[in-house]
PDB file of C-alpha atoms in Angstrom:
ATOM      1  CA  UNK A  22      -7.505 -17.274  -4.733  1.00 37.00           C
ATOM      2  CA  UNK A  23     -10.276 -18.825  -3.367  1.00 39.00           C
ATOM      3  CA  UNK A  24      -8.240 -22.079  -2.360  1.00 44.00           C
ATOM      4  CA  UNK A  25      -5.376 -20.186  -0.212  1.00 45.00           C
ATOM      5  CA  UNK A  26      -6.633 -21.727   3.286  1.00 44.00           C
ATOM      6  CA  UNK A  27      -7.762 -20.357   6.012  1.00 42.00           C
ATOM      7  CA  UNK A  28      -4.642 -19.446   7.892  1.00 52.00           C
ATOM      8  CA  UNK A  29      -2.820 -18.079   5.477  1.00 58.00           C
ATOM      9  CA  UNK A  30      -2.513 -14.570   4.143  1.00 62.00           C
ATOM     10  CA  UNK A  31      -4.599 -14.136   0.942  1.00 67.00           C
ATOM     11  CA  UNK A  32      -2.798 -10.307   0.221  1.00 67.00           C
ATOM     12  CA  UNK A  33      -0.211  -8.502   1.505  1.00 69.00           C
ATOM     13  CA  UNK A  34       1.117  -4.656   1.039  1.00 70.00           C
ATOM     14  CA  UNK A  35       4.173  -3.702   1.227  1.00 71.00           C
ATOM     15  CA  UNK A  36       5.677  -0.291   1.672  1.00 68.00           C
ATOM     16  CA  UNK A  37       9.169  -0.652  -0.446  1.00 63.00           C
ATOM     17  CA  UNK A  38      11.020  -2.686   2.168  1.00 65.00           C
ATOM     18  CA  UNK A  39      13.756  -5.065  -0.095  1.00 71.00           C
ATOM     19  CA  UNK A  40      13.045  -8.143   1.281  1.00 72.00           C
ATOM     20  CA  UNK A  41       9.516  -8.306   2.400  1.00 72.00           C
ATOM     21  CA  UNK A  42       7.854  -9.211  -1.150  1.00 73.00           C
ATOM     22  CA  UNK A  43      10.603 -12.093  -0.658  1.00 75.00           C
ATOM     23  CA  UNK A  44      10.122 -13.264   2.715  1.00 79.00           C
ATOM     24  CA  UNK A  45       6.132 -13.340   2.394  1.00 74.00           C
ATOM     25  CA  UNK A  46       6.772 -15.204  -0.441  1.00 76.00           C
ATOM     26  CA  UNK A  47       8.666 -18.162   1.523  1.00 81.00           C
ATOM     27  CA  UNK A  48       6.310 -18.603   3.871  1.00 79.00           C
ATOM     28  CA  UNK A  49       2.999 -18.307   2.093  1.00 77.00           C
ATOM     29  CA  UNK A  50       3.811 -19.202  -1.745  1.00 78.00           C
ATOM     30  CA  UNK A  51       0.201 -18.599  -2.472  1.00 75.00           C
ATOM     31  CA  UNK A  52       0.007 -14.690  -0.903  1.00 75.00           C
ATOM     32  CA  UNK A  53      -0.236 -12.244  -3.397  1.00 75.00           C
ATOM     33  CA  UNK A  54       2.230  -9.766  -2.696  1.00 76.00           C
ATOM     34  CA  UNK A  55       1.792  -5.762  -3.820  1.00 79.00           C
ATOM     35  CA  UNK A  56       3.667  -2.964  -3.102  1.00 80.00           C
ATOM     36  CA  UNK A  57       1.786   0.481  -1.548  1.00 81.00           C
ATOM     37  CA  UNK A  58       1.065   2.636  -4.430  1.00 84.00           C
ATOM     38  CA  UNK A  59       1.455   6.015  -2.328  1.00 85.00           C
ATOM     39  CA  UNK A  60       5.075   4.854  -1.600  1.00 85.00           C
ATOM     40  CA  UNK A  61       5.675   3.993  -5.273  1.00 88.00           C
ATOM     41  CA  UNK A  62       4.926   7.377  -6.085  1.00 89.00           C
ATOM     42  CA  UNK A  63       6.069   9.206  -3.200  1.00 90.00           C
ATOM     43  CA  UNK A  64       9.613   7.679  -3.648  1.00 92.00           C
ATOM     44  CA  UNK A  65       8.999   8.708  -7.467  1.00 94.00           C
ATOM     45  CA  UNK A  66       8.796  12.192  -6.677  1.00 95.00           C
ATOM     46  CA  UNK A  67      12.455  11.816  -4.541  1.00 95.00           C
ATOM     47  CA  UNK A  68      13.875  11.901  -7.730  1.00 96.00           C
ATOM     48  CA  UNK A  69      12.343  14.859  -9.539  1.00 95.00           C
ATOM     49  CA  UNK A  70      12.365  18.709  -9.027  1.00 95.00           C
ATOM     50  CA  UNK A  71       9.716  19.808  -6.871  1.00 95.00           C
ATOM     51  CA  UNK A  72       8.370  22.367  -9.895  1.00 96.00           C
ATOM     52  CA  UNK A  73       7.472  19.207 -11.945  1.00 96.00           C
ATOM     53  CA  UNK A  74       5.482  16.961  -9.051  1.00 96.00           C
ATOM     54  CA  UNK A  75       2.304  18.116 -10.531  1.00 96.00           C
ATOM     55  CA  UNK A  76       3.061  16.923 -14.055  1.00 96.00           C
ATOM     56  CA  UNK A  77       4.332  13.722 -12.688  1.00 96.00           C
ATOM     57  CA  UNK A  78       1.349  13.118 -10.186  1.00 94.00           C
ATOM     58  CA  UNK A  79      -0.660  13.813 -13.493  1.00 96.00           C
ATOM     59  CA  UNK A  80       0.924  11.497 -16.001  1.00 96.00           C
ATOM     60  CA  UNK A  81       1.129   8.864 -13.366  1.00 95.00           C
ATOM     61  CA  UNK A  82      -2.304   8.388 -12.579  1.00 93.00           C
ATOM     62  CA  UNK A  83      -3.375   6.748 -15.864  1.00 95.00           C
ATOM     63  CA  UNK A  84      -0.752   3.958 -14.819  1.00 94.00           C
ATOM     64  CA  UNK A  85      -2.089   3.303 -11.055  1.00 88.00           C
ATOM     65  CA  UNK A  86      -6.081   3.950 -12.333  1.00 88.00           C
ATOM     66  CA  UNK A  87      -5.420   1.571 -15.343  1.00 90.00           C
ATOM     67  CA  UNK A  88      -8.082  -1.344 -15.812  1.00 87.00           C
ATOM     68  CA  UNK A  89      -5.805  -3.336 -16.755  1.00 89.00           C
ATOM     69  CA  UNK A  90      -1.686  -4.206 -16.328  1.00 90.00           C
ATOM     70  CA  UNK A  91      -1.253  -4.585 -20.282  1.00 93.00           C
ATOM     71  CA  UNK A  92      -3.036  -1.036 -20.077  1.00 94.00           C
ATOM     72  CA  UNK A  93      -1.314   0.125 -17.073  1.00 93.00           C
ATOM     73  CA  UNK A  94       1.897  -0.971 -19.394  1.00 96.00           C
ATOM     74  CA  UNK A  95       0.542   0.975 -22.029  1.00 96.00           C
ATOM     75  CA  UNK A  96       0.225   4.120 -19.910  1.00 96.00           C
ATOM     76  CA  UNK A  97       3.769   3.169 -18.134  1.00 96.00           C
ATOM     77  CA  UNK A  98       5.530   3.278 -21.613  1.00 96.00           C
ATOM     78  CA  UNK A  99       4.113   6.685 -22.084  1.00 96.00           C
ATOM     79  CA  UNK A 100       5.393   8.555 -19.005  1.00 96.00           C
ATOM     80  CA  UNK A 101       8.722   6.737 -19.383  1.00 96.00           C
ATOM     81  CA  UNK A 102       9.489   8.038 -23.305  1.00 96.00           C
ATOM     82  CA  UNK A 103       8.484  11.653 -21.510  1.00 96.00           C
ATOM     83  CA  UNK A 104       9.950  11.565 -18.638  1.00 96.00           C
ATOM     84  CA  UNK A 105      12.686   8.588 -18.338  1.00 95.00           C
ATOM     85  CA  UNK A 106      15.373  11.272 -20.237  1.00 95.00           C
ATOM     86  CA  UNK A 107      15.316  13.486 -17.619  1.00 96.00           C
ATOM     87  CA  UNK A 108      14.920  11.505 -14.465  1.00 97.00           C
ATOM     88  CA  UNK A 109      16.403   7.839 -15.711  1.00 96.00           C
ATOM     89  CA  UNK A 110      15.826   6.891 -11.656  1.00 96.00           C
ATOM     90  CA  UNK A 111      12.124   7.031 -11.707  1.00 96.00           C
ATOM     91  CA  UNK A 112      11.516   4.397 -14.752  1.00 96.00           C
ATOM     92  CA  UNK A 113      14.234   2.381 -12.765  1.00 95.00           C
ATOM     93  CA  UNK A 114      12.169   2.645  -9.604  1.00 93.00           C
ATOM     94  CA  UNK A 115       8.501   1.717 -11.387  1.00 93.00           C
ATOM     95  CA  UNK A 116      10.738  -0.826 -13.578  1.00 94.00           C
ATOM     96  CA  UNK A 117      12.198  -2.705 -10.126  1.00 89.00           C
ATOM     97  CA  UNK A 118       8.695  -2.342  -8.629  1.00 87.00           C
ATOM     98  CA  UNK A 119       6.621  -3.460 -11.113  1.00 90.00           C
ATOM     99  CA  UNK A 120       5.901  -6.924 -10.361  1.00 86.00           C
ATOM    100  CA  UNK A 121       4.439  -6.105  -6.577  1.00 83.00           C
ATOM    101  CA  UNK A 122       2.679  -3.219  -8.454  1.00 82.00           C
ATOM    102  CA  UNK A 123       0.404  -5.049 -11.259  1.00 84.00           C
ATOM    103  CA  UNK A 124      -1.710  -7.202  -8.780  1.00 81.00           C
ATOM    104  CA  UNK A 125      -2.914  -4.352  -7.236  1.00 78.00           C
ATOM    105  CA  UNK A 126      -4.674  -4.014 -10.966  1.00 81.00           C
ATOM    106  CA  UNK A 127      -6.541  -6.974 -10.927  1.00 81.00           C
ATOM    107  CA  UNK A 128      -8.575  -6.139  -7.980  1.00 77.00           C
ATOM    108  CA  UNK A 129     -11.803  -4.505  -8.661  1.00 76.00           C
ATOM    109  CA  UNK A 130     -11.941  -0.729  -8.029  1.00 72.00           C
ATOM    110  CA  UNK A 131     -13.837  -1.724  -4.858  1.00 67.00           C
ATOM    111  CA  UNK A 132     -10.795  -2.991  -3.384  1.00 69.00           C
ATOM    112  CA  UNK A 133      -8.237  -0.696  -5.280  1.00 69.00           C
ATOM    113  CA  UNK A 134      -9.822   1.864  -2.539  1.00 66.00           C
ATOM    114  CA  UNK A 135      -9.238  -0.597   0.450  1.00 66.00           C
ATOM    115  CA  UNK A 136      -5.176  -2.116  -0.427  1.00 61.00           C
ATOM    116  CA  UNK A 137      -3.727   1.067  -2.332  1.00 63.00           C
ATOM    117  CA  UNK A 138      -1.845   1.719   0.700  1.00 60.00           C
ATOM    118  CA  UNK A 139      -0.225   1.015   4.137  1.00 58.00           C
ATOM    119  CA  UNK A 140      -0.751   4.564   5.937  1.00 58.00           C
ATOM    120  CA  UNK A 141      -3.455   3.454   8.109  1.00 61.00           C
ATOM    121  CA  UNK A 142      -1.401   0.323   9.589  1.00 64.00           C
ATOM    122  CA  UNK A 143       1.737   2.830   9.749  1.00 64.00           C
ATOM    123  CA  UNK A 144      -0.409   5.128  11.969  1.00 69.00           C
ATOM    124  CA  UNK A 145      -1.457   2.309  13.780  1.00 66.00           C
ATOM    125  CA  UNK A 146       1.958   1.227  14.354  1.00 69.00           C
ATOM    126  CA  UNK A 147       3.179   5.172  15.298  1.00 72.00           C
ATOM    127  CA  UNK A 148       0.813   5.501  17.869  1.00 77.00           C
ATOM    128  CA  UNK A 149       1.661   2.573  19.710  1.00 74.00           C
ATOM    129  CA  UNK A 150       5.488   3.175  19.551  1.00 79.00           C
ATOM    130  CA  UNK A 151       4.662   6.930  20.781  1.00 82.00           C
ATOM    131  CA  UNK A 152       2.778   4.570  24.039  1.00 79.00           C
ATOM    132  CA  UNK A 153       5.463   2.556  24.233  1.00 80.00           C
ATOM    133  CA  UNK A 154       8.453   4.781  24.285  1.00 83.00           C
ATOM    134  CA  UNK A 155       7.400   6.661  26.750  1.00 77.00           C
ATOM    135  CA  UNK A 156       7.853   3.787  29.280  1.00 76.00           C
ATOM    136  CA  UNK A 157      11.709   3.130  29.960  1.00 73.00           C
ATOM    137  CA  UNK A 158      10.739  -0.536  31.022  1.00 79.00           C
ATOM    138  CA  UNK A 159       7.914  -3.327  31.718  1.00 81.00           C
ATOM    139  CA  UNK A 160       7.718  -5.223  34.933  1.00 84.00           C
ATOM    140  CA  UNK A 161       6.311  -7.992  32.403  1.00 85.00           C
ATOM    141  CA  UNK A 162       5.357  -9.167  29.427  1.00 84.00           C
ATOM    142  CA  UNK A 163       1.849  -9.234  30.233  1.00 87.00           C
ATOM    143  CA  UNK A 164       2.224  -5.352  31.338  1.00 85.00           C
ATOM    144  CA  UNK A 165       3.261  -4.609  27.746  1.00 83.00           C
ATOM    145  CA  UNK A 166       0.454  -6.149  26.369  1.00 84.00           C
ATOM    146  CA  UNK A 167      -2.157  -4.541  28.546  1.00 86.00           C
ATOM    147  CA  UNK A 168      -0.322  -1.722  27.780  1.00 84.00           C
ATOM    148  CA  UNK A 169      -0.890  -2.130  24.052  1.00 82.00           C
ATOM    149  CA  UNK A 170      -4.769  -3.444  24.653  1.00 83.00           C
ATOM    150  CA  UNK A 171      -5.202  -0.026  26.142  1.00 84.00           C
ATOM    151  CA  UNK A 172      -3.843   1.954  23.652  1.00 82.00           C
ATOM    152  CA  UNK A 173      -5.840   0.478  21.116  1.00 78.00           C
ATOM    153  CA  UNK A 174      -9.093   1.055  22.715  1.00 79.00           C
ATOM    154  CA  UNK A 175      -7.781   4.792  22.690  1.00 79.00           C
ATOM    155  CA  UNK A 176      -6.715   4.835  19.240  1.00 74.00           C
ATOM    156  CA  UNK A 177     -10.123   3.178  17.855  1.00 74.00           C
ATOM    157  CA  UNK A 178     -12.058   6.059  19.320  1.00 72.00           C
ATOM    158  CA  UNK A 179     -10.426   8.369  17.213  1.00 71.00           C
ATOM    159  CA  UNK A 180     -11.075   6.407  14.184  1.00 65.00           C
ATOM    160  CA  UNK A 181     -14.391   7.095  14.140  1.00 57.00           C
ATOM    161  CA  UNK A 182     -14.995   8.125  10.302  1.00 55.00           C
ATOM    162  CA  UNK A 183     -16.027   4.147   8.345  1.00 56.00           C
ATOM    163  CA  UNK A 184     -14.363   3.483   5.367  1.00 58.00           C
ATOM    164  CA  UNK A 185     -16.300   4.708   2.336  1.00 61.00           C
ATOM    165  CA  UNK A 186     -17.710   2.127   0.290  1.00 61.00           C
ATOM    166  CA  UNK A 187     -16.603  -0.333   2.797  1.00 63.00           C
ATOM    167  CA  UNK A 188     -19.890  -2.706   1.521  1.00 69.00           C
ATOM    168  CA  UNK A 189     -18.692  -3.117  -2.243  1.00 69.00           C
ATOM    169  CA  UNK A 190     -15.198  -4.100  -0.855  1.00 63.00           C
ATOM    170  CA  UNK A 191     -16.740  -6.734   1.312  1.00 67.00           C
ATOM    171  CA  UNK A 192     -18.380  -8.307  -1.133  1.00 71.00           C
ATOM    172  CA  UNK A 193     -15.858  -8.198  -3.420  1.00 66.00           C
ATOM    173  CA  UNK A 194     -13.774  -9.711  -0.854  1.00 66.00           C
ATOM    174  CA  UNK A 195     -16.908 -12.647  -0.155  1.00 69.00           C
ATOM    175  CA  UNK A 196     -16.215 -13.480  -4.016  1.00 71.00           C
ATOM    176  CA  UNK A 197     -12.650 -13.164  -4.276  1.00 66.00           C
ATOM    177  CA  UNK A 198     -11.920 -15.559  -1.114  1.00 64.00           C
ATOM    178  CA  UNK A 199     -15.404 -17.263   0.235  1.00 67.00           C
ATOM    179  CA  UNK A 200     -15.561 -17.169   3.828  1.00 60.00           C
TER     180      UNK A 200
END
């Protein structure tokens, strides 16, 4: 990890999208690539009746909060002898994702808090679409881009609540990639 370069992408989370694990791939071979665990089990629930969500959320957990993937397997084996009979299309969801869902396992639980998930960048990304689509068109490119700059400053004073444990995650990213 430590020898990925400085302008490349060390980590990368995807939310489900086919061919992003792919295309991140290509273009930086060393990236590890991991998919968003609350879409993995938000699109498990898709496939389940609503009455047994609760059983599901429960008997997943073990799999995400697993220290390891050949426990996380362990776990994974488990839910899919209970529940693979009834819903076939959730062991065939965890079974197409599970590649881009075991690296997230061999980050410390410092960073499992930090990468679990894309919500905050899809927020991100919301809030500047709601800016931008209000405006039918730019005089220039540069107007967009102020546009943008000023959004942001916006948006960053409602995200005012830090990160919890943001200082373990730091240094776990320090040893994971140096500088």
């Amino acid at each position: 990890l430590k020898n990925r370069g400085a302008r490349g992408i060390f980590s990368l989370v995807c939310d489900g999208l086919k061919g992003s694990p792919d295309s991140v791939s290509a273009a930086f071979p060393l990236a590890t690539v991991q998919t968003c665990i609350i879409h993995l089990i938000r699109n498990t629930f898709k496939y389940a009746s609503r009455k047994y969500w609760d059983q599901i959320s429960a008997d997943l957990k073990p799999i995400y909060t697993a220290s390891t993937a050949s426990e996380a397997r362990a776990r994974w084996e488990e839910f899919a002898e209970k529940w693979g009979t009834p819903y076939p299309a959730i062991v065939t969801l965890w079974e197409s994702a599970w590649e881009e869902f075991i690296p997230f396992l061999d980050y410390p639980v410092e960073l499992r808090r930090i990468v679990y998930t894309t919500n905050a960048i899809e927020s991100l990304n919301a809030s500047l679409r709601q800016v931008t689509k209000t405006r039918r068109s730019f005089p220039s490119d540069d107007a967009v881009l102020k546009l943008l700059y000023l959004a942001l400053h916006q948006i960053a004073k409602k995200w005012t609540m830090p990160l919890r444990d943001w200082k373990p995650a730091m240094t776990q990213f320090m040893v994971m990639y140096g500088d």
